Tab-separated table of C-alpha atoms and ligand atoms in Angstrom:
chain	number	residue	atom	x	y	z
A	245	MET	CA	-1.586	13.408	-30.752
A	246	ILE	CA	-4.775	11.378	-31.303
A	247	THR	CA	-4.868	9.768	-34.767
A	248	GLY	CA	-6.838	7.047	-36.527
A	249	LYS	CA	-4.463	4.497	-35.011
A	250	THR	CA	-4.896	5.573	-31.391
A	251	SER	CA	-6.259	2.887	-29.056
A	252	LEU	CA	-9.061	3.910	-26.719
A	253	VAL	CA	-9.559	2.863	-23.097
A	254	GLY	CA	-11.473	4.573	-20.297
A	255	VAL	CA	-13.674	4.318	-17.264
A	256	ILE	CA	-17.450	3.939	-17.012
A	257	GLY	CA	-19.237	5.012	-13.850
A	258	ASP	CA	-21.618	7.563	-12.440
A	259	PRO	CA	-20.241	9.948	-11.337
A	260	VAL	CA	-16.837	9.967	-13.062
A	261	LYS	CA	-16.125	13.684	-12.957
A	262	HIS	CA	-13.704	13.326	-10.042
A	263	SER	CA	-11.986	10.150	-11.229
A	264	LEU	CA	-8.195	10.271	-10.933
A	265	SER	CA	-7.727	7.375	-13.350
A	266	PRO	CA	-7.516	9.465	-16.570
A	267	LEU	CA	-4.645	11.452	-15.040
A	268	MET	CA	-2.698	8.342	-14.032
A	269	HIS	CA	-3.181	6.340	-17.225
A	270	ASN	CA	-2.675	9.191	-19.686
A	271	ALA	CA	0.550	10.238	-17.890
A	272	ALA	CA	1.863	6.674	-18.195
A	273	PHE	CA	0.814	6.328	-21.866
A	274	PHE	CA	2.675	9.568	-22.606
A	275	GLU	CA	5.775	8.584	-20.667
A	276	LEU	CA	5.959	5.181	-22.350
A	277	GLY	CA	5.190	6.612	-25.796
A	278	LEU	CA	2.128	4.355	-26.191
A	279	ASP	CA	-0.516	5.448	-28.684
A	280	TYR	CA	-3.422	5.117	-26.258
A	281	VAL	CA	-5.845	7.572	-24.688
A	282	TYR	CA	-7.939	7.098	-21.518
A	283	ILE	CA	-11.351	8.812	-21.389
A	284	PRO	CA	-13.955	9.047	-18.590
A	285	PHE	CA	-17.511	8.088	-19.668
A	286	ARG	CA	-20.442	8.896	-17.435
A	287	VAL	CA	-22.857	5.994	-17.831
A	288	ALA	CA	-26.119	5.917	-15.894
A	289	LYS	CA	-27.284	2.610	-14.363
A	290	GLN	CA	-29.999	2.009	-16.951
A	291	ASP	CA	-27.576	2.593	-19.847
A	292	LEU	CA	-24.993	0.004	-18.850
A	293	LYS	CA	-25.896	-2.615	-21.478
A	294	THR	CA	-25.998	-0.192	-24.390
A	295	ALA	CA	-22.749	1.421	-23.186
A	296	ILE	CA	-20.943	-1.941	-23.172
A	297	ASN	CA	-22.296	-2.897	-26.594
A	298	GLY	CA	-21.301	0.532	-27.873
A	299	ALA	CA	-17.799	0.274	-26.426
A	300	GLN	CA	-17.330	-3.082	-28.149
A	301	SER	CA	-18.640	-1.744	-31.476
A	302	LEU	CA	-16.365	1.290	-31.202
A	303	ASN	CA	-13.390	-1.073	-30.792
A	304	LEU	CA	-12.315	0.156	-27.392
A	305	LYS	CA	-9.459	-1.931	-26.011
A	306	GLY	CA	-10.678	-1.898	-22.434
A	307	LEU	CA	-12.526	-0.123	-19.668
A	308	ASN	CA	-12.340	0.393	-15.940
A	309	VAL	CA	-15.677	-0.035	-14.211
A	310	THR	CA	-16.611	1.910	-11.114
A	311	ILE	CA	-19.604	2.795	-8.947
A	312	PRO	CA	-22.440	1.838	-9.523
A	313	HIS	CA	-21.643	-0.805	-12.159
A	314	LYS	CA	-19.037	-3.123	-10.605
A	315	ILE	CA	-21.502	-5.920	-9.836
A	316	ARG	CA	-24.212	-5.490	-12.494
A	317	ILE	CA	-21.615	-5.494	-15.277
A	318	ILE	CA	-20.968	-9.201	-14.687
A	319	LYS	CA	-24.014	-10.333	-16.657
A	320	TYR	CA	-22.608	-8.740	-19.826
A	321	ILE	CA	-19.181	-10.371	-19.557
A	322	ASP	CA	-18.133	-13.454	-21.566
A	323	GLU	CA	-15.130	-14.549	-19.464
A	324	LEU	CA	-14.443	-13.751	-15.812
A	325	ASP	CA	-11.061	-14.350	-14.192
A	326	ARG	CA	-11.052	-16.397	-10.985
A	327	LEU	CA	-10.710	-13.425	-8.661
A	328	SER	CA	-13.582	-11.378	-10.094
A	329	GLU	CA	-15.720	-14.496	-10.041
A	330	LEU	CA	-14.939	-15.073	-6.357
A	331	ILE	CA	-15.320	-11.421	-5.392
A	332	GLY	CA	-18.457	-11.021	-7.499
A	333	ALA	CA	-17.349	-7.659	-8.857
A	334	VAL	CA	-15.358	-6.435	-11.858
A	335	ASN	CA	-13.331	-3.254	-12.186
A	336	THR	CA	-11.538	-3.935	-15.473
A	337	LEU	CA	-12.785	-5.072	-18.895
A	338	LYS	CA	-10.712	-6.146	-21.856
A	339	PHE	CA	-12.278	-6.334	-25.308
A	340	GLU	CA	-10.475	-9.053	-27.248
A	341	ASN	CA	-11.390	-11.309	-30.197
A	342	ASN	CA	-15.035	-10.255	-29.955
A	343	LEU	CA	-15.129	-11.301	-26.287
A	344	ILE	CA	-15.590	-9.189	-23.158
A	345	LYS	CA	-13.201	-10.341	-20.439
A	346	GLY	CA	-13.640	-9.219	-16.820
A	347	TYR	CA	-11.023	-8.786	-14.105
A	348	ASN	CA	-10.845	-7.382	-10.596
A	349	THR	CA	-7.575	-5.578	-9.855
A	350	ASP	CA	-8.696	-3.966	-6.556
A	351	GLY	CA	-7.500	-6.869	-4.415
A	352	THR	CA	-4.154	-7.118	-6.191
A	353	GLY	CA	-3.763	-3.344	-5.870
A	354	LEU	CA	-4.304	-3.610	-2.121
A	355	ILE	CA	-1.772	-6.428	-1.758
A	356	ARG	CA	0.879	-4.532	-3.769
A	357	ALA	CA	0.317	-1.477	-1.546
A	358	LEU	CA	0.656	-3.518	1.663
A	359	GLU	CA	3.659	-5.435	0.370
A	360	GLU	CA	5.651	-2.212	0.404
A	361	PHE	CA	5.507	-2.568	4.192
A	362	THR	CA	4.940	-6.228	5.055
A	363	GLN	CA	4.228	-9.723	3.815
A	364	ILE	CA	0.611	-10.910	4.187
A	365	LYS	CA	1.416	-14.578	4.828
A	366	ASP	CA	0.641	-15.693	8.404
A	367	LYS	CA	-0.408	-12.179	9.490
A	368	LYS	CA	-3.478	-11.441	11.585
A	369	ILE	CA	-5.641	-9.064	9.556
A	370	ILE	CA	-8.686	-7.063	10.606
A	371	ILE	CA	-10.979	-5.634	7.937
A	372	THR	CA	-13.508	-3.000	8.933
A	373	GLY	CA	-16.527	-2.826	6.609
A	374	ALA	CA	-18.169	-5.628	4.652
A	375	GLY	CA	-19.038	-4.038	1.290
A	376	GLY	CA	-17.466	-4.499	-2.152
A	377	ALA	CA	-14.000	-3.265	-1.194
A	378	ALA	CA	-13.982	-5.442	1.935
A	379	ARG	CA	-14.886	-8.457	-0.204
A	380	ALA	CA	-11.905	-7.843	-2.483
A	381	ALA	CA	-9.634	-7.307	0.541
A	382	ALA	CA	-10.877	-10.434	2.344
A	383	TYR	CA	-10.570	-12.829	-0.601
A	384	GLN	CA	-7.217	-11.495	-1.718
A	385	THR	CA	-5.577	-11.519	1.729
A	386	LEU	CA	-6.807	-15.100	2.295
A	387	ILE	CA	-5.499	-16.152	-1.122
A	388	GLU	CA	-2.151	-14.632	-0.017
A	389	LYS	CA	-2.353	-16.970	3.002
A	390	ALA	CA	-3.125	-14.504	5.781
A	391	GLY	CA	-2.801	-16.269	9.148
A	392	SER	CA	-6.228	-15.165	10.392
A	393	LEU	CA	-8.948	-12.754	9.374
A	394	VAL	CA	-11.469	-10.771	11.411
A	395	ILE	CA	-14.244	-8.788	9.705
A	396	ALA	CA	-15.730	-5.994	11.825
A	397	ASN	CA	-18.823	-4.310	10.455
A	398	ARG	CA	-21.551	-1.915	11.583
A	399	THR	CA	-24.271	-4.270	10.304
A	400	LEU	CA	-23.333	-7.697	11.604
A	401	ASP	CA	-25.570	-9.507	9.105
A	402	ASN	CA	-23.582	-8.102	6.191
A	403	ALA	CA	-20.352	-9.372	7.745
A	404	ILE	CA	-21.938	-12.781	8.342
A	405	SER	CA	-23.051	-13.031	4.728
A	406	LEU	CA	-19.465	-12.276	3.591
A	407	GLN	CA	-18.188	-14.849	6.081
A	408	GLU	CA	-20.557	-17.497	4.623
A	409	ASP	CA	-19.410	-16.775	1.073
A	410	ILE	CA	-15.760	-17.067	2.099
A	411	ILE	CA	-16.348	-20.380	3.870
A	412	ASN	CA	-18.180	-21.738	0.792
A	413	ASP	CA	-15.627	-20.473	-1.732
A	414	LEU	CA	-12.317	-20.871	0.077
A	415	GLY	CA	-13.095	-23.007	3.112
A	416	SER	CA	-11.275	-20.430	5.245
A	417	ASP	CA	-12.173	-19.653	8.817
A	418	VAL	CA	-13.193	-16.013	9.342
A	419	LYS	CA	-14.296	-14.311	12.545
A	420	VAL	CA	-16.979	-11.609	12.418
A	421	ILE	CA	-17.641	-8.927	15.026
A	422	GLY	CA	-19.441	-5.611	15.284
A	423	LEU	CA	-17.735	-2.225	15.268
A	424	ASP	CA	-17.577	-2.223	19.063
A	425	SER	CA	-15.287	-2.990	22.001
A	426	LYS	CA	-14.548	-6.434	20.511
A	427	LEU	CA	-12.626	-4.615	17.798
A	428	GLN	CA	-10.334	-3.025	20.400
A	429	ASN	CA	-9.616	-6.485	21.836
A	430	GLU	CA	-8.879	-7.993	18.449
A	431	LEU	CA	-6.475	-5.162	17.646
A	432	LYS	CA	-4.155	-6.030	20.534
A	433	ASP	CA	-2.396	-8.805	18.606
A	434	ALA	CA	-3.330	-7.807	15.032
A	435	ASP	CA	-0.670	-7.086	12.394
A	436	ILE	CA	-2.723	-5.204	9.797
A	437	LEU	CA	-5.911	-3.129	9.977
A	438	ILE	CA	-7.636	-2.498	6.632
A	439	ASP	CA	-10.409	0.074	6.884
A	440	THR	CA	-12.813	-0.202	3.949
A	441	THR	CA	-15.533	2.078	5.365
A	442	PRO	CA	-15.946	5.522	3.780
A	443	ILE	CA	-15.514	7.155	7.212
A	444	GLY	CA	-13.343	10.285	6.983
A	445	MET	CA	-13.801	10.708	3.240
A	446	TYR	CA	-14.067	14.274	1.928
A	447	PRO	CA	-16.091	16.327	2.898
A	448	ASN	CA	-16.514	14.438	6.229
A	449	ILE	CA	-12.819	14.652	7.024
A	450	ASN	CA	-13.269	15.092	10.787
A	451	GLU	CA	-15.535	12.076	11.222
A	452	LYS	CA	-14.535	9.857	14.161
A	453	PRO	CA	-12.496	6.947	12.740
A	454	VAL	CA	-13.260	3.251	13.399
A	455	VAL	CA	-10.336	3.068	15.824
A	456	SER	CA	-8.382	5.653	17.795
A	457	ALA	CA	-4.690	5.847	18.709
A	458	GLU	CA	-5.071	4.335	22.184
A	459	ASP	CA	-6.332	1.081	20.635
A	460	MET	CA	-3.383	0.741	18.252
A	461	HIS	CA	0.089	-0.639	18.946
A	462	SER	CA	3.281	0.569	17.322
A	463	ASP	CA	3.792	-2.521	15.096
A	464	LEU	CA	0.324	-2.222	13.555
A	465	ILE	CA	0.006	-1.376	9.858
A	466	VAL	CA	-3.049	0.814	9.354
A	467	PHE	CA	-4.384	0.952	5.805
A	468	ASP	CA	-7.234	3.310	4.901
A	469	MET	CA	-8.940	2.735	1.533
A	470	VAL	CA	-10.093	6.333	1.528
A	471	TYR	CA	-7.536	8.485	-0.307
A	472	ASN	CA	-9.273	11.859	-0.252
A	473	PRO	CA	-7.845	13.343	1.948
A	474	LEU	CA	-4.489	11.570	1.722
A	475	LYS	CA	-4.075	11.782	5.482
A	476	THR	CA	-7.439	10.655	6.874
A	477	SER	CA	-8.519	10.926	10.502
A	478	LEU	CA	-7.684	7.203	10.899
A	479	LEU	CA	-4.170	7.648	9.504
A	480	LYS	CA	-3.616	10.590	11.882
A	481	GLU	CA	-4.546	8.302	14.771
A	482	ALA	CA	-2.081	5.710	13.466
A	483	GLU	CA	0.653	8.346	13.376
A	484	ASN	CA	-0.180	9.368	16.951
A	485	ALA	CA	0.113	5.745	18.063
A	486	GLY	CA	3.501	5.338	16.361
A	487	ALA	CA	1.871	2.748	14.073
A	488	LYS	CA	2.465	2.584	10.275
A	489	PRO	CA	-0.149	4.552	8.285
A	490	VAL	CA	-0.676	3.537	4.630
A	491	SER	CA	-2.805	5.676	2.321
A	492	GLY	CA	-5.456	4.252	-0.014
A	493	ILE	CA	-3.833	6.204	-2.838
A	494	LYS	CA	-1.241	3.425	-3.102
A	495	MET	CA	-3.986	0.897	-3.786
A	496	LEU	CA	-5.568	3.204	-6.364
A	497	ILE	CA	-2.233	3.482	-8.159
A	498	TYR	CA	-1.473	-0.249	-8.044
A	499	GLN	CA	-4.948	-1.334	-9.197
A	500	GLY	CA	-4.539	1.071	-12.129
A	501	ILE	CA	-1.110	-0.380	-12.954
A	502	GLU	CA	-2.670	-3.862	-13.091
A	503	SER	CA	-5.440	-2.675	-15.462
A	504	PHE	CA	-2.892	-0.895	-17.658
A	505	GLN	CA	-0.904	-4.124	-17.953
A	506	ILE	CA	-4.036	-6.142	-18.810
A	507	TRP	CA	-4.769	-3.776	-21.713
A	508	THR	CA	-1.284	-3.117	-23.071
A	509	GLY	CA	0.837	-6.041	-21.877
A	510	ILE	CA	3.255	-3.446	-20.489
A	511	ARG	CA	3.777	-2.750	-16.797
A	512	PRO	CA	4.127	0.987	-16.147
A	513	THR	CA	6.209	2.273	-13.234
A	514	TYR	CA	4.586	3.411	-10.007
A	515	LYS	CA	6.335	6.751	-10.552
A	516	SER	CA	4.654	7.301	-13.934
A	517	PHE	CA	1.202	6.918	-12.367
A	518	GLU	CA	2.161	9.043	-9.373
A	519	ASN	CA	3.451	11.772	-11.694
A	520	GLY	CA	-0.002	11.962	-13.273
A	521	LEU	CA	-1.472	12.843	-9.890
A	522	LYS	CA	0.945	15.678	-9.194
A	523	GLY	CA	-0.961	18.887	-8.709
A	524	VAL	CA	-4.222	17.248	-7.643
A	525	LEU	CA	-3.023	15.548	-4.447
B	853	NAP	N1	-8.185	3.082	-2.607
B	853	NAP	C1	-8.818	2.442	-3.567
B	853	NAP	O1	-8.264	2.122	-4.621
B	853	NAP	C2	-10.259	2.048	-3.357
B	853	NAP	C3	-10.830	1.013	-4.115
B	853	NAP	C4	-12.163	0.646	-3.850
B	853	NAP	C5	-12.893	1.335	-2.893
B	853	NAP	N2	-12.303	2.361	-2.203
B	853	NAP	C6	-13.056	3.078	-1.145
B	853	NAP	O2	-13.464	2.124	-0.166
B	853	NAP	C7	-14.666	2.576	0.450
B	853	NAP	C8	-15.706	1.463	0.472
B	853	NAP	O3	-16.100	1.128	-0.826
B	853	NAP	P1	-17.124	-0.084	-1.069
B	853	NAP	O4	-17.260	-0.237	-2.538
B	853	NAP	O5	-16.748	-1.266	-0.271
B	853	NAP	O6	-18.475	0.531	-0.445
B	853	NAP	P2	-19.762	-0.270	0.049
B	853	NAP	O7	-19.931	-1.525	-0.724
B	853	NAP	O8	-20.844	0.737	0.082
B	853	NAP	O9	-19.429	-0.711	1.580
B	853	NAP	C9	-19.210	0.234	2.589
B	853	NAP	C10	-19.019	-0.475	3.929
B	853	NAP	O10	-18.705	0.543	4.886
B	853	NAP	C11	-19.645	0.487	5.965
B	853	NAP	N3	-19.976	1.863	6.369
B	853	NAP	C12	-20.443	2.866	5.581
B	853	NAP	N4	-20.624	3.995	6.288
B	853	NAP	C13	-20.265	3.684	7.557
B	853	NAP	C14	-20.248	4.423	8.780
B	853	NAP	N5	-20.615	5.714	8.823
B	853	NAP	N6	-19.855	3.807	9.910
B	853	NAP	C15	-19.499	2.499	9.881
B	853	NAP	N7	-19.491	1.737	8.767
B	853	NAP	C16	-19.872	2.330	7.627
B	853	NAP	C17	-20.859	-0.238	5.440
B	853	NAP	O11	-21.437	-0.887	6.564
B	853	NAP	P3	-22.921	-1.533	6.555
B	853	NAP	O12	-22.729	-2.938	6.050
B	853	NAP	O13	-23.319	-1.474	7.962
B	853	NAP	O14	-23.755	-0.683	5.643
B	853	NAP	C18	-20.246	-1.210	4.429
B	853	NAP	O15	-19.840	-2.396	5.061
B	853	NAP	C19	-15.109	3.821	-0.322
B	853	NAP	O16	-14.682	4.953	0.403
B	853	NAP	C20	-14.339	3.712	-1.639
B	853	NAP	O17	-14.111	4.974	-2.205
B	853	NAP	C21	-11.009	2.722	-2.411
């Protein structure tokens, strides 16, 4: 029951109609008996500043931030954690002591998802795509001491600009290539492929994936950030190759768990978040 004592959290984005986060967080609040409620707020680009001021005045405890606000939100934040500062994007806000604190839990969510299958340390990782999600994946895997990193992107210049940022921020060596035959070569001795392109996302579920089965080996872990559908065209290829497919839904769940802990200080179980998604996946 919502009372005068209930704490409010939520997500701001545009659109937010299809967000799965309210289902995950509210299921976990219920299971843990926490007096919190998670609400989706559709906030248009031009309303971001007033929305943040309003959220603070209304004493919200925290917010998730999604498309299109993840980068622009930074100018309204008082304190950024190291990761969101490096990545240049925020997906979680905490309102505390009159301050707005910003975090990025996407990278940690990805690592937790991958760690169910492998360690990151010393592994050769290939990231396809060079947008916001690729940035989080690249910084976080390098922080976890990946052995080597290759970024393969349709627009080479975008990959090069990410490479330059990484060299400046972390001093790490990163190779960049196009989405072409060089990618097939690099895959031969790769340990993990992380696809951050939206290829195969609903409704384009039959779109040709970045890599097909014949270019994969059976020890390869193939992670697709797209989680709708759960089994994307890329993950089907991984299955056909006898490789290990990992769905982006795991990252979604883990990044949510991290946000939940930032707000409440309590770490919910994976199961409690997964239970919230029953019936929609
Ligand atoms: N599972 C999760 O928890 C989670 C979290 C965050 C994001 N995601 C998903 O990750 C995906 C990427 O998000 P983002 O924020 O990084 O998006 P973004 O900033 O728009 O970047 C998209 C990247 O994909 C590339 N790309 C787009 N369409 C392509 C195509 N048809 N063929 C080849 N490359 C293409 C773009 O290449 P160019 O540089 O050439 O334009 C760009 O590098 C989305 O599907 C998002 O829903 C999932």
